[in-house]
Structure formats: structure tokens, C-alpha cells
Coordinates of C-alpha atoms (C1' of nucleotides) in Angstrom, one line a residue:
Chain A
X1 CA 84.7 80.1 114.0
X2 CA 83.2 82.2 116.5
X3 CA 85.1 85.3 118.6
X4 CA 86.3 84.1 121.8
X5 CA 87.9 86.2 124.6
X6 CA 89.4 85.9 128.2
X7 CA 86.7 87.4 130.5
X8 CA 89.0 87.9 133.4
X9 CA 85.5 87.7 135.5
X10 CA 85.3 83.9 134.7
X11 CA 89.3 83.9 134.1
X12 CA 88.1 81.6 130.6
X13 CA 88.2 82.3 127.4
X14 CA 84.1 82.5 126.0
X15 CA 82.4 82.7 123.3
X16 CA 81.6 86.6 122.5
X17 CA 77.9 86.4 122.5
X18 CA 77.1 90.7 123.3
X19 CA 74.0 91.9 124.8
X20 CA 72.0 93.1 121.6
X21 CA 72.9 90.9 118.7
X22 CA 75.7 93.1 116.4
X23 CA 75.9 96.2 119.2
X24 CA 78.8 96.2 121.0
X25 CA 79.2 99.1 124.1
X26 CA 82.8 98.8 125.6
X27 CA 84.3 100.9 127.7
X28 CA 88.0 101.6 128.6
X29 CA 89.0 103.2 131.5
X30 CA 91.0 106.1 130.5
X31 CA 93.7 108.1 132.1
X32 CA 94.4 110.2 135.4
X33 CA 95.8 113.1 134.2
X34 CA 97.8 114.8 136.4
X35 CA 101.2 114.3 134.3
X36 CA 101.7 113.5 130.8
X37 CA 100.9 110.2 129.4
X38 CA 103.9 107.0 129.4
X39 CA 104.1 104.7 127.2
X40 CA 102.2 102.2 129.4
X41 CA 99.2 104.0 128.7
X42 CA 100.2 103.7 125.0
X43 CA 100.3 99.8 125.0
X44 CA 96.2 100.2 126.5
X45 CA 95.5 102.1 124.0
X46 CA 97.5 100.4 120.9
X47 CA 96.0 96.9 122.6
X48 CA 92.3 98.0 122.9
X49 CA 92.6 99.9 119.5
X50 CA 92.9 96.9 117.8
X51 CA 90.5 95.2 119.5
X52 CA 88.0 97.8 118.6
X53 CA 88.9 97.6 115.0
X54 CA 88.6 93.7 114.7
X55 CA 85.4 94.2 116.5
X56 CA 84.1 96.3 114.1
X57 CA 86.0 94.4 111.6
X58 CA 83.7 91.5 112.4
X59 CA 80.6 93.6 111.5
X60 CA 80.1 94.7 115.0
X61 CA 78.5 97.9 115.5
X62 CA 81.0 99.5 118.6
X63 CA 80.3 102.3 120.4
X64 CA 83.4 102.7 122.5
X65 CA 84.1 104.9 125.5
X66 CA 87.0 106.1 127.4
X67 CA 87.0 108.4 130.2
X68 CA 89.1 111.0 131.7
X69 CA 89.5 111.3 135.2
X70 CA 90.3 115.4 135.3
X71 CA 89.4 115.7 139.2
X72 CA 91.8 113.2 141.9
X73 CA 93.8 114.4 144.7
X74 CA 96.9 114.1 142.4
X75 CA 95.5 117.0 140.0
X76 CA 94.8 119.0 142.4
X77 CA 98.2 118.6 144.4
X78 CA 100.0 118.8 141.0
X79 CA 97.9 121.9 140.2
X80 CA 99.1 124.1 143.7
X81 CA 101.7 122.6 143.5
X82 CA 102.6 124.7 139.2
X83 CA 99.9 127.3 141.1
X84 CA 97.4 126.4 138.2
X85 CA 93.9 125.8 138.5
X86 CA 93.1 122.1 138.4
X87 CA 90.6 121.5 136.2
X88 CA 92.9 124.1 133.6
X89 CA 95.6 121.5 134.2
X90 CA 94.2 118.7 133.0
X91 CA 92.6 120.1 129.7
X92 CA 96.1 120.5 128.6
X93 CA 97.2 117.2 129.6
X94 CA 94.2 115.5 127.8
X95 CA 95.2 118.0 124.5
X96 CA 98.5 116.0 125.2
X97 CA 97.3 113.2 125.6
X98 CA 95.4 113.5 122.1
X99 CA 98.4 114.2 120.3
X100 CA 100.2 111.3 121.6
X101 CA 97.7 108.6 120.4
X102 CA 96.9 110.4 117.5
X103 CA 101.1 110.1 116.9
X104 CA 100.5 106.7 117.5
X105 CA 97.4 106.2 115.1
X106 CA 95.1 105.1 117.7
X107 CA 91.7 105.5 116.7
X108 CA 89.8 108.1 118.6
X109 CA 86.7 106.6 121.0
X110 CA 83.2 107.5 120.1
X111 CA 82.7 109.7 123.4
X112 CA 85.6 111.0 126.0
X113 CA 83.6 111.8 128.9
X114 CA 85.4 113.8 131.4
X115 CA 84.4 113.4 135.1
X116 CA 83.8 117.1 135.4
X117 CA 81.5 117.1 132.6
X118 CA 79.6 114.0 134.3
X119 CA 78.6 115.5 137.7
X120 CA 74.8 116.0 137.8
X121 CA 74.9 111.9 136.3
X122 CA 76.9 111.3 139.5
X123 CA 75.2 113.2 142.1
X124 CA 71.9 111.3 140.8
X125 CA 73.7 107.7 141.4
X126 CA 75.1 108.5 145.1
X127 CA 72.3 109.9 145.5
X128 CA 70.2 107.0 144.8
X129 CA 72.8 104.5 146.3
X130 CA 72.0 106.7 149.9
X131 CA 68.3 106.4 148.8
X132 CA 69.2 102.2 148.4
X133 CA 70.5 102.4 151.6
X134 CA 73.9 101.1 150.4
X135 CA 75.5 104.1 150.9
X136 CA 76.0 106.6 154.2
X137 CA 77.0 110.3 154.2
X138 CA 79.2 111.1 157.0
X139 CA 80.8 114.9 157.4
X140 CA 79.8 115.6 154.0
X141 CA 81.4 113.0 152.0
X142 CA 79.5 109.7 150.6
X143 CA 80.8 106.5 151.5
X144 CA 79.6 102.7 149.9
X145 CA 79.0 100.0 152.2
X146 CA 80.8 97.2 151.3
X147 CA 78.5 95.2 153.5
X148 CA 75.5 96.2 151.6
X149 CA 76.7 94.4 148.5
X150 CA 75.5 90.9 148.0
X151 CA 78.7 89.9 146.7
X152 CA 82.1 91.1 147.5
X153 CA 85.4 90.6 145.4
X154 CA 83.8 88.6 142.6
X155 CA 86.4 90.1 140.1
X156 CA 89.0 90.0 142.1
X157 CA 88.6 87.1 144.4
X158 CA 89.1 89.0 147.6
X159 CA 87.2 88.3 150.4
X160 CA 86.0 91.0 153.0
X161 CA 87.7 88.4 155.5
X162 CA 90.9 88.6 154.0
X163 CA 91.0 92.2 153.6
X164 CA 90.4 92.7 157.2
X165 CA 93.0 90.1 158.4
X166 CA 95.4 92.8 156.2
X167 CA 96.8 95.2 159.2
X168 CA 98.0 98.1 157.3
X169 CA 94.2 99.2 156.3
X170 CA 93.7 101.8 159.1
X171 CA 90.3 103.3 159.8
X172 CA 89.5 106.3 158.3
X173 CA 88.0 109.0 160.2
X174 CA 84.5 108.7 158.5
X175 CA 84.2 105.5 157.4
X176 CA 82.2 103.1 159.8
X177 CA 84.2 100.2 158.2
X178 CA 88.0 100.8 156.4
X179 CA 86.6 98.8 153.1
X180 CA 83.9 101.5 152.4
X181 CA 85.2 103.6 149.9
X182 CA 84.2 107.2 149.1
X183 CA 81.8 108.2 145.9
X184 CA 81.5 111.8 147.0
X185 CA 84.7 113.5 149.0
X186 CA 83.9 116.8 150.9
X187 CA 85.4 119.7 149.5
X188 CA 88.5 120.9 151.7
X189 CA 88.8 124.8 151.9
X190 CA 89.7 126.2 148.7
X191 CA 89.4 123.3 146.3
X192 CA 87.4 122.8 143.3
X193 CA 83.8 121.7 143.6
X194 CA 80.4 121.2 142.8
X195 CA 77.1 121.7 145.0
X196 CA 75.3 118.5 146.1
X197 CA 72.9 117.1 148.7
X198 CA 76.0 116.9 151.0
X199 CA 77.5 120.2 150.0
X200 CA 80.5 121.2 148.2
X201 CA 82.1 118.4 147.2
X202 CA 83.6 116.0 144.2
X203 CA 83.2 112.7 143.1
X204 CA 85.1 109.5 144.3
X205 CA 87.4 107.6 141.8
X206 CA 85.4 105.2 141.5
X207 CA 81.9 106.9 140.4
X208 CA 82.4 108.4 137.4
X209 CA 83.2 105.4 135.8
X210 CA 79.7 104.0 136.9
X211 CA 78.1 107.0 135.9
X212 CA 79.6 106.7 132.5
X213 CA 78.8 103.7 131.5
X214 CA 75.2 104.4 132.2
X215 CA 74.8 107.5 130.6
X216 CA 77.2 106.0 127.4
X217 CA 76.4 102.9 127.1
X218 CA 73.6 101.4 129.4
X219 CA 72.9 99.4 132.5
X220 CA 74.9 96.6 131.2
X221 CA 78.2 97.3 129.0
X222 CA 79.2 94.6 126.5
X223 CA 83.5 94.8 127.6
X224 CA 84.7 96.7 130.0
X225 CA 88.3 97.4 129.9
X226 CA 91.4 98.6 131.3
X227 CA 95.0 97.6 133.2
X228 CA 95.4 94.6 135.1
X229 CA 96.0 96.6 138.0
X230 CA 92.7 97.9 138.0
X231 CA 91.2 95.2 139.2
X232 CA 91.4 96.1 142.6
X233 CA 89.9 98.3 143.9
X234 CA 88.7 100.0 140.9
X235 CA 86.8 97.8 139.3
X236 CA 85.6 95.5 141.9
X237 CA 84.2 98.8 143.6
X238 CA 82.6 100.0 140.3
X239 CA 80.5 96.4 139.9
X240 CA 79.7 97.4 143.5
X241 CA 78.0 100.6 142.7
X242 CA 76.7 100.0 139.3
X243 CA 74.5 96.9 140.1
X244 CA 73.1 98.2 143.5
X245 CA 72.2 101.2 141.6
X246 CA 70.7 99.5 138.1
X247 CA 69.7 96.6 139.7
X248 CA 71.4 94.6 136.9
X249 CA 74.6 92.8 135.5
X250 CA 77.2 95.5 134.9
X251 CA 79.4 93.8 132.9
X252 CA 79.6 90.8 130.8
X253 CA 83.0 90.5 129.6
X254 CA 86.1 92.1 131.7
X255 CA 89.3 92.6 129.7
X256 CA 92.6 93.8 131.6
X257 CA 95.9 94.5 129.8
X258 CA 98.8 93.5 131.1
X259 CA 101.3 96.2 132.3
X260 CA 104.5 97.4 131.0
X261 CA 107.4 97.0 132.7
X262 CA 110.9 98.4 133.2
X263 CA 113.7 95.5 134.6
X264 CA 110.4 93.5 135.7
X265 CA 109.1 96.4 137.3
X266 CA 105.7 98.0 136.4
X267 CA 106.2 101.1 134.5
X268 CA 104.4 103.5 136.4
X269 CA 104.0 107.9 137.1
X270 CA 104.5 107.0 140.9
X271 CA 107.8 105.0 140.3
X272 CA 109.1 107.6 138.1
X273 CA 110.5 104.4 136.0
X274 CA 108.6 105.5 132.7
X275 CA 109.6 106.9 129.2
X276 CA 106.8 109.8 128.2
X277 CA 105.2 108.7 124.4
X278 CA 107.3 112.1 123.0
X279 CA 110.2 110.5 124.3
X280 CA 109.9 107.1 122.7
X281 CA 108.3 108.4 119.4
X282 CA 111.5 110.5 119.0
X283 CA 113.7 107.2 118.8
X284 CA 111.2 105.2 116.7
X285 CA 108.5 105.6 114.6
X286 CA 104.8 105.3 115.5
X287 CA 104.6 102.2 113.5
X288 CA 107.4 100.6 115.3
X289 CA 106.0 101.0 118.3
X290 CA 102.8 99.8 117.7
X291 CA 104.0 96.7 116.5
X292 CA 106.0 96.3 119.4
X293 CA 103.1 96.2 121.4
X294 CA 101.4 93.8 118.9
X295 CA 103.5 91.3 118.6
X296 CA 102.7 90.1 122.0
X297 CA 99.8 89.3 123.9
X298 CA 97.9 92.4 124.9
X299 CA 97.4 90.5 128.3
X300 CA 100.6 89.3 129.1
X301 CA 103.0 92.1 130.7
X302 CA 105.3 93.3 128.5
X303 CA 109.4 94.0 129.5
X304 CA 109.7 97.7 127.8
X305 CA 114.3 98.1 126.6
X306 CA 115.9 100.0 123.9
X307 CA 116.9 96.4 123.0
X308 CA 113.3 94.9 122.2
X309 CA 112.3 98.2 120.2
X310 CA 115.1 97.6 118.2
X311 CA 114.5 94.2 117.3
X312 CA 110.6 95.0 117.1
X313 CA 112.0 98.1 114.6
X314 CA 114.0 94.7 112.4
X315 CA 111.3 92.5 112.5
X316 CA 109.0 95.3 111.1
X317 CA 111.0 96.1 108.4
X318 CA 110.8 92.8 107.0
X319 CA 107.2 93.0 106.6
X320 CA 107.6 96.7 105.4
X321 CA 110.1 95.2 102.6
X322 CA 107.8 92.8 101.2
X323 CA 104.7 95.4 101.1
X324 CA 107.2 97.9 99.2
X325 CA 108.3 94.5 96.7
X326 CA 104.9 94.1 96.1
X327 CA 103.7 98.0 95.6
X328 CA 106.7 98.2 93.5
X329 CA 105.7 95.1 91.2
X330 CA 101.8 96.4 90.8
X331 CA 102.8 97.8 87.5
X332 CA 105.4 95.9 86.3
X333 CA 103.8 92.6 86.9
X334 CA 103.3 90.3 83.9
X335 CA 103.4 86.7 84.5
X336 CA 100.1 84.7 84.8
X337 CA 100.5 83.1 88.6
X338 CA 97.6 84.3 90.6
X339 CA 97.7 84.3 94.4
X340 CA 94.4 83.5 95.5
X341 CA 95.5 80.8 97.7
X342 CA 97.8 82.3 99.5
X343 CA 95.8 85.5 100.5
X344 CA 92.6 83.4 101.2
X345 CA 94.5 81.2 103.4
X346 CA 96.6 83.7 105.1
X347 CA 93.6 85.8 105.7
X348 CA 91.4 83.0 107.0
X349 CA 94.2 82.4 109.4
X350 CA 94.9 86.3 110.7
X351 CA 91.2 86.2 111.4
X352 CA 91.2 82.5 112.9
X353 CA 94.1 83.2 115.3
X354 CA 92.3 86.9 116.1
X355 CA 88.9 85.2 116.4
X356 CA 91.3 83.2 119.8
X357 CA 91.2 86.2 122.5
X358 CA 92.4 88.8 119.6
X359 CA 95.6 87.0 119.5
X360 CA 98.0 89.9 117.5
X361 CA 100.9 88.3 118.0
X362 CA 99.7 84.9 115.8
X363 CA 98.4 86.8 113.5
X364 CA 101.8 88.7 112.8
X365 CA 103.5 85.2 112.8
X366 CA 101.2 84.3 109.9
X367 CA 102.0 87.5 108.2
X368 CA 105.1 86.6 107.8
X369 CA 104.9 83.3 106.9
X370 CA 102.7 84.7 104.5
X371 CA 105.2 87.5 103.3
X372 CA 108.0 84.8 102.7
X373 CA 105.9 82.7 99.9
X374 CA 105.0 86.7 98.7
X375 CA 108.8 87.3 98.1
X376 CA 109.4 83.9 96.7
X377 CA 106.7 84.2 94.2
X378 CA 107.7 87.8 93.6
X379 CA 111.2 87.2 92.6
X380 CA 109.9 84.2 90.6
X381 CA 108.3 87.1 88.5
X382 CA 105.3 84.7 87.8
X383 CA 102.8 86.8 89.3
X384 CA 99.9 88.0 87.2
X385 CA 99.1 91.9 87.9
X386 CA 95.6 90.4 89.4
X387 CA 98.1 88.1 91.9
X388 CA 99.8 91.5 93.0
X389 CA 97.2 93.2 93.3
X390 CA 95.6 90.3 95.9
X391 CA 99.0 90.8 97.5
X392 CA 99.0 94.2 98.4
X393 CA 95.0 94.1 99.3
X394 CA 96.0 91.3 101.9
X395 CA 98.7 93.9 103.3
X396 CA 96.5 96.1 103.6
X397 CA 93.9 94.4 105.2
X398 CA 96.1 93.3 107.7
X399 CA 97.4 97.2 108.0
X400 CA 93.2 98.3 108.4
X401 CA 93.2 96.6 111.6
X402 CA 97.5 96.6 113.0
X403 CA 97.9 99.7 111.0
X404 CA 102.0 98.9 111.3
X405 CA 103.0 99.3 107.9
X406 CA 103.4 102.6 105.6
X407 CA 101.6 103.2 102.3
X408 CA 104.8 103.2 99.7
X409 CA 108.4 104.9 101.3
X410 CA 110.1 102.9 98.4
X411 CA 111.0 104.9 95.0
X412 CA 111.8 102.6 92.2
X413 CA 114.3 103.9 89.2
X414 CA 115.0 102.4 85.6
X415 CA 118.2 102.9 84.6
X416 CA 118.8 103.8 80.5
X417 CA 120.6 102.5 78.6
X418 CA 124.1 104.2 78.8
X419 CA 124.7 107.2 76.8
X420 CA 127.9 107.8 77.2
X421 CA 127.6 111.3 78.6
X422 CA 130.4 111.8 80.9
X423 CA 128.6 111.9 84.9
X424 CA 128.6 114.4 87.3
X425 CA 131.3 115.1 90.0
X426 CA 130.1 112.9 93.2
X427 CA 131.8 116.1 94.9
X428 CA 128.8 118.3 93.8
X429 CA 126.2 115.7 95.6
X430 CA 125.5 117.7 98.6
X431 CA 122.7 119.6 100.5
X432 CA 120.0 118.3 102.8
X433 CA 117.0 119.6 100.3
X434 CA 117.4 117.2 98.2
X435 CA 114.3 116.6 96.4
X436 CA 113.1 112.8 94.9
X437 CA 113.8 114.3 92.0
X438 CA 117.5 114.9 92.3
X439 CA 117.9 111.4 94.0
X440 CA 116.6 109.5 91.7
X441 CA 118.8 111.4 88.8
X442 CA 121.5 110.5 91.0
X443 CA 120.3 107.1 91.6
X444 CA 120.7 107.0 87.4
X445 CA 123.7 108.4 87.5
X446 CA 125.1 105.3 89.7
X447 CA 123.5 102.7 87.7
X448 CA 125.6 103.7 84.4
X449 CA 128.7 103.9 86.3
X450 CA 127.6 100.9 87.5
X451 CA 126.9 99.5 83.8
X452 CA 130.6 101.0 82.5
X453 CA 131.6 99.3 85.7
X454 CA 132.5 102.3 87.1
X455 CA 132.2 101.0 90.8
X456 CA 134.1 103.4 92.2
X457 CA 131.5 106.1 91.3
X458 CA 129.2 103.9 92.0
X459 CA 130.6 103.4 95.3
X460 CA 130.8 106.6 96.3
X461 CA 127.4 108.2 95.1
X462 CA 126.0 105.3 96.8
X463 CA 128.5 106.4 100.3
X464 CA 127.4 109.6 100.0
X465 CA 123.7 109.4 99.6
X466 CA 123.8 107.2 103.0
X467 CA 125.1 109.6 104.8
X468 CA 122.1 111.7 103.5
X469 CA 119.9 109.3 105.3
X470 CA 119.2 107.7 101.7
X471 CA 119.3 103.9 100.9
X472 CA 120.0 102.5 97.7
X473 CA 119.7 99.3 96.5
X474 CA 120.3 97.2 93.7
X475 CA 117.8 95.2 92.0
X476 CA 117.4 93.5 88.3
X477 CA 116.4 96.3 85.9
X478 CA 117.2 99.2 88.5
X479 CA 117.7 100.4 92.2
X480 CA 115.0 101.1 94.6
X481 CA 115.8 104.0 97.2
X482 CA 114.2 105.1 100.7
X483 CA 114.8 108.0 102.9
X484 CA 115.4 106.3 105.9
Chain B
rG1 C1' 100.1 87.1 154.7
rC2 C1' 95.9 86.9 151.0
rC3 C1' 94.3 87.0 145.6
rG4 C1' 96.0 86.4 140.6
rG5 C1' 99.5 85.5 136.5
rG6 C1' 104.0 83.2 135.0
rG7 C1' 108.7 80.1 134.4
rU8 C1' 109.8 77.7 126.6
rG9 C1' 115.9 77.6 122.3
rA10 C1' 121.4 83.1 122.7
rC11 C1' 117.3 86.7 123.2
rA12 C1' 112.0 88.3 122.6
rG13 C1' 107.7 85.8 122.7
rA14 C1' 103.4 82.1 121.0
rG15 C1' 101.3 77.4 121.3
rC16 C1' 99.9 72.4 121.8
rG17 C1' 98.9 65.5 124.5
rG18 C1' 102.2 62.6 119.5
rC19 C1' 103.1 66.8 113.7
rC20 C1' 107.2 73.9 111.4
rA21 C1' 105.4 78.6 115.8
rU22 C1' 107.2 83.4 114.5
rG23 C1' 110.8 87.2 114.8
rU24 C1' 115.9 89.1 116.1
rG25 C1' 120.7 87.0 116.4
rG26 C1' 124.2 82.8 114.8
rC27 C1' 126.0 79.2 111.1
rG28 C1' 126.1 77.3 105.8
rG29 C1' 124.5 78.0 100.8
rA30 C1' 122.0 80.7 96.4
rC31 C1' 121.8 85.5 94.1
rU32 C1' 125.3 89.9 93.7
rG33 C1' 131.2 93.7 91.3
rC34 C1' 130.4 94.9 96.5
rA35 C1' 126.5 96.1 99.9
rG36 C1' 121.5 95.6 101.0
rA37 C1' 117.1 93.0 100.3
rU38 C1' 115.3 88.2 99.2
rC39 C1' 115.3 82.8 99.0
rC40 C1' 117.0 77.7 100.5
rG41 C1' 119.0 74.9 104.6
rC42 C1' 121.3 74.2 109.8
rA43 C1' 121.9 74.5 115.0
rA44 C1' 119.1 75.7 119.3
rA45 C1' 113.9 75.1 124.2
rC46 C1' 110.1 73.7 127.0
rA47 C1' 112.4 75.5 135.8
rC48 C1' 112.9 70.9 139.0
rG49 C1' 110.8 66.2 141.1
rA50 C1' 106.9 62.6 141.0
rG51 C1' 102.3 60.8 138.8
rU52 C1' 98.4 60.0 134.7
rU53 C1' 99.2 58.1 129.6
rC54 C1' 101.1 53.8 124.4
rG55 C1' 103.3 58.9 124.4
rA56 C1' 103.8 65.2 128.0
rU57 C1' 106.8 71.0 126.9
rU58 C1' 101.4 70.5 126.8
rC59 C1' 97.1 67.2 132.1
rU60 C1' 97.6 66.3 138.0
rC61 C1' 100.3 67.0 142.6
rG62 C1' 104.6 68.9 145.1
rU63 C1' 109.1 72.0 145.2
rC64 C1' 111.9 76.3 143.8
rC65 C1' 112.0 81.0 141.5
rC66 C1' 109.8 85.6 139.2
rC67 C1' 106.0 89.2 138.4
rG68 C1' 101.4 91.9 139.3
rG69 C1' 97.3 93.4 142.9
rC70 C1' 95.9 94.4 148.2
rC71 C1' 97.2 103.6 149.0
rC72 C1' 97.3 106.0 143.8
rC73 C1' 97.8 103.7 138.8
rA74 C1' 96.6 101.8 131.8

RNA sequence: GCCGGGGUGACAGAGCGGCCAUGUGGCGGACUGCAGAUCCGCAAACACGAGUUCGAUUCUCGUCCCCGGCCCCA
């Protein structure tokens, strides 16, 4: 079956056909950063880091581009406003910002281009959209003509008409019509700049992205991504731009996330209605998170409470149970059952239902239709080591491209045969250094009580290892513990 | 107002013209000293009204409601 996705230009799902044969260029529109990043921006980065790995999954050849956006009124205000200099302000929020996704396992992009770092690419474009004639300096700034452009709101499905019929557009002082939007601001006393045709000045929003794509990727970009509420202005004003300057297609496949929200309201740094990625990542784990985010569709907005993590955190844990069953049964495996069918069908299905618009959420339900038959033939004990093996190779397939699931956090311990040594004091179980070590002596320890029937010892080493944050349990031949 | 997306079981959230979504939670059972994990089974839904159809949750029309965008924003 061939990769389809929802080009929102064409709002239908098509056939992923990119421009040269296995290259893909996509770009992602990155971050403001004049605060520190939410956890809506995590979701567009968890969603698109997927799809760049099933991309490349697919034999694709990505080179994938996000951008920051370290100059905006907002930096600057934010920068007087901590009596910091602007540009200083936003290299540590993009360090931030890096340590958040990385938390989060997000695969870094091929190039980060920062709008400061892309100014001569941008003078060279407004200057060439002036040269065009679709674009007008007026009191040193740059303004695009929206009547220029052959075709207005083609992404969006605004009309000029409509626009104007709005009343709450006013005029601005230099535009000759309140559409035209700015891809080169005059510099106000005292704020950063660069030197230009026009003077001091820096770029509009809107520019850099242009100008990146270009210099990144090419006239044309394979997916261009970003937030659904993106769509307008942003990047209705950046087709604008990009194919009066190139003089061809900008874009052949758009793909907008949809927005996290809080009570049905979009999370955003404006309504102060967000949770920072620090914040949430000290609650629950990266992997938690991420699968929160995945087991739903990256397009559809998403309602962020304590409630869903929660349940996201229990569903996960399902999964993570079978894939420590099966890492603990790679050794121990002896039957002759094989379990080719079950991975070749379950992977031909992840890839089926990811091949539909990258659809995560499917693919997690067949996971776990997937891990059910992997625990029923597991406690069967029919499995051949080859049939375990297969097992945990499909897991970890799966976990190349969700990367929700953690290596081995299970520790499996035999229990002798009893001794008849008398046992430790439970009393003398203490301290928070335990090492793996010590609990799995301990672990032992419980098991012969538990095989004298001892099961008040057993009881309480058990009691008192939970409140260590360790959980024990019970299985045939042994226990199994995890630090929780 | 204009543009766009939605309304699915207790909840989250997919999908499809007729066949099980999946997960959390609930109920019953198996296993177990207990617990946990796991397995088996059960209950539970398609906003409302009309139409198309042999048959609609899935298509069409209308109604109601919700959300996003229209200054900045993933």
C-alpha cells in the first residue's frame, strides 16, 4: 500500500508522491521564543517526530528543518522588559528548548536555522519581491501586496472580500491596504537590527520562513508543517511570498497539527492556560507523555488533564509489561512455538494503518492486540527462543519509530531451594541506596519465607520494599521486581 | 459575521455502508497464600430530524451544540 496523507491544501488525504523520487525536504515551523516552551509545542514536536521517523522508516531520504524565530516584538518586549538583550534572550530559551525535546526523545532536525542567522537570505528575497513589484517600502519598512498575488487564501479559504467586510482590521499607518503585511519592520530607536536597502531594520514574521525553505530545502518543499492555527496568516502569507519570489509551487503537501487544549480551550503562552515541558516531565515520564500524544490523531486537538495522563501512564504500562515478559523469557525460553505470524501480521498492520495519514493511534491499537496473543503465548511457555526473540524485535520496531517503551526496568530472581538458614530481620531492610544487588537478595529472602509459608515475612519484606518505591511480584519459578 | 474542524459506550479516542476498534474504568470467571501481572468472558455508543439504500453510526439535506482561525501563537 502506498503512504497517504491529509494535505490540508486540498483538505484530502493523497497519495505521497515527493518531488525527487526517495528525497523528502520538510519543514516544521518552529518556535517563538520569547518564554519557555509548553507542552503544546511538545505534542508538534512528538507528532512530527514520528512522522519523520516513518518517513525515513519507509526508505525516505528526509532532510528536515525547523526554525527559530529569535527576533518578534514579543522577544524584544520580554527582553526590556528582564533588561536583557534580545537576541541573548532567546539563545537561552532555544538551549531550553533543546533540553526539553531532548527529555522527550524527540529527534533533533537536520538544520535549526535561526532568523538572525538568515538575514542576508532575507534581505535578498524582499529585496527581489520590491524588484517584482509585489512588494512597497514605505517609511523604511517592507510591505507585500496582497493584491499582487494571483491567488489569495488558497490555504486558508479566505477571501480578500471577506477580510475587508471584517471591521476590526484598522489601517495601519504604512500600509496602502490593512491586508499587506510587513517582511521588513523599521527599526524603532534602540532596538536590534540589521542594515538593508531600507535601513536599519528586521525581518517580518513571515519571511524567514520563506527564506528558509529556500536556502534548506529549495524552491519547492516536499511537507511543510506546523499548528493548525498557523494557517492564517502565517502560512497563507508565506505561499504569498515564496512563489512570487521562486516563481514556483511552494509546497506540495501542508500538514497542521491540531492544538492542545486546556477545558476546550487552546493551550497557549498568551492565555497563560499552559503547563511548561519541566513541569509535566516532573509528574510523568517522557515515555508517558509521548504516548499520550500518540495515541491520538496528531491532527485532531487534543484535551490536555491530569486525568488523561494518568490513564495514558495505565495504558502504557500494559504494553511496557508485555515487553519486560518477553525480555524476561529471551533466555529462559524453550518450547518450539515460533511466532512468525503474529509479528508479520502485526507488523504489516502498524505499517498499513501508518501508511493512512501516519495514523499512531491505530497502530497502538494493533500493538496491543498484538501484545495480548504475546502474553497468552508466553504464559503457554510454548515459545521457541527464535519466537521470543521475533517478539521482542517487533517491540522494538514498533519503539524505533513511537519510541514509548524502555529497554529492560524489570529484574528477574530465581529463588533456591530453601536452606534452612534462619532470614534476616525485615527491621534491618532500610536505606534509600539500596543497590540491585541488595534487592534482589532480599527479593530471595521473601521467596523462602514464602516457600516455609512464612507469609508474614513475606508480607512484610514485600510492604516494606514498596514503600522504597520497589515492586515485587510473584511469578512461577520466582519474582520479578522494578523500581517504580 | 466569514473560513475550517467536530459531535461515538462511564471516560479517552479510532473507524466503517452490513462483520471485534483499542485503552482506562466496571462486572463475572481462571490463575494466586495474598497482592500484582496475565488470560477468558460480559455490559456499554454512534447529537437530533428527514432522505438515499435491501440495510446507515458510516452517504445527502436541515436543526441544535462545541472547538479552532480571522492581532500574536505549535
Amino acid at each position: 500500500m502506498a503512504l497517504v496523507l491529509h494535505n490540508s491544501l486540498t483538505r484530502a488525504k493523497e497519495p505521497f508522491e515527493p518531488l525527487r523520487d526517495k528525497e523528502v525536504g520538510i519543514y516544521i515551523c518552529g518556535v517563538t521564543v520569547w518564554d519557555k516552551s509548553h507542552i503544546g509545542h511538545a505534542k508538534s514536536a512528538v507528532n512530527f517526530d514520528v512522522i519523520v521517523r516513518y518517513l525515513r522508516h519507509r526508505g525516505y531520504e528526509v532532510k528536515h528543518v525547523t526554525n527559530f524565530t529569535d527576533v518578534d516584538d514579543k522577544i524584544i518586549a520580554k527582553a526590556n522588559e528582564l533588561g536583557t538583550d534580545p537576541l541573548k534572550l532567546s539563545r537561552s530559551l532555544i538551549d531550553e528548548y533543546f533540553l526539553d525535546m531532548d527529555a522527550l526523545k524527540v529527534r533533533r532536525a537536520d538544520v535549526y536555522p535561526k532568523a538572525s542567522e538568515t538575514i542576508p537570505e532575507i534581505i535578498a528575497m524582499v529585496r527581489g519581491l520590491v524588484d517584482k513589484g509585489y512588494a512597497y517600502e514605505s517609511k523604511g519598512s517592507v510591505y507585500f501586496s496582497v493584491h499582487k498575488a494571483k491567488e489569495y487564501g488558497r490555504l486558508s479559504g479566505q477571501s480578500l472580500d471577506q477580510m475587508h467586510a471584517g471591521a476590526r482590521i484598522e489601517i495601519g499607518e504604512d500600509k496602502r491596504d490593512p491586508m499587506d503585511f510587513a517582511l521588513w519592520k523599521a527599526a524603532k530607536p534602540g532596538e536590534v537590527s540589521w542594515d538593508s536597502p531600507w535601513g536599519k531594520g528586521r525581518p517580518g514574521w513571515h519571511i524567514e520562513c520563506s527564506a528558509m525553505c529556500l536556502k534548506h530545502i529549495g524552491k519547492t518543499v516536499d511537507i511543510h508543517g506546523g499548528g493548525t492555527d498557523l494557517v492564517f496568516p502565517h502560512h497563507e502569507n508565506e505561499i504569498l511570498q515564496s512563489e512570487a519570489y521562486n516563481e514556483a509551487p511552494f509546497v506540495r503537501y501542508w500538514m497542521h497539527n491540531g492544538l492542545l487544549t486546556i477545558d476546550q480551550e487552546k493551550m497557549s503562552k498568551s492565555l497563560k492556560n499552559f503547563f511548561t515541558v519541566s513541569e509535566v516531565l516532573q509528574s510523568y515520564p517522557p515515555e508517558v507523555v509521548r504516548f499520550f500524544f500518540l495515541n491520538a490523531s496528531y491532527r485532531a486537538p487534543l484535551e490536555y488533564n491530569e486525568k488523561s495522563l494518568d490513564e495514558a501512564k495505565q495504558a502504557l504500562e500494559r504494553l511496557q509489561n508485555t515487553y519486560n515478559a518477553v525480555q524476561e523469557s529471551l533466555e529462559s525460553a524453550s518450547g518450539e512455538q515460533d511466532a512468525k505470524d503474529l509479528c508479520d501480521k502485526t507488523w504489516r498492520q502498524i505499517e498499513d494503518r501508518m501508511d493512512d495519514d501516519f495514523s499512531t493511534r491505530e497502530a497502538i491499537a494493533v500493538m496491543f492486540d498484538s501484545a495480548r496473543e504475546a502474553n497468552r503465548m508466553l504464559s503457554e511457555g510454548k515459545l521457541s527462543k527464535q519466537g521470543v526473540r521475533d517478539i521482542a524485535d517487533l517491540f522494538s520496531e514498533f519503539n524505533k519509530l513511537f519510541d514509548v517503551l524502555r529497554t529492560k526496568i524489570t529484574r528477574a530472581v530465581a529463588i533456591p531451594q530453601d536452606t534452612e538458614e534462619p532470614l534476616p530481620d525485615p527491621e534491618s531492610l532500610t536505606g534509600k541506596a539500596l543497590s540491585d544487588a541488595d534487592v534482589d537478595q532480599w527479593v530471595r529472602y521473601r521467596g523462602i519465607a514464602r516457600r516455609r509459608k512464612d507469609f508474614d515475612y513475606s508480607d512484610a519484606i514485600r510492604k516494606k520494599l514498596a514503600e522504597l518505591g520497589i515492586d515485587v511480584q510473584d511469578a512461577q519459578d520466582g519474582a520479578v521486581w522494578k523500581r517504580r
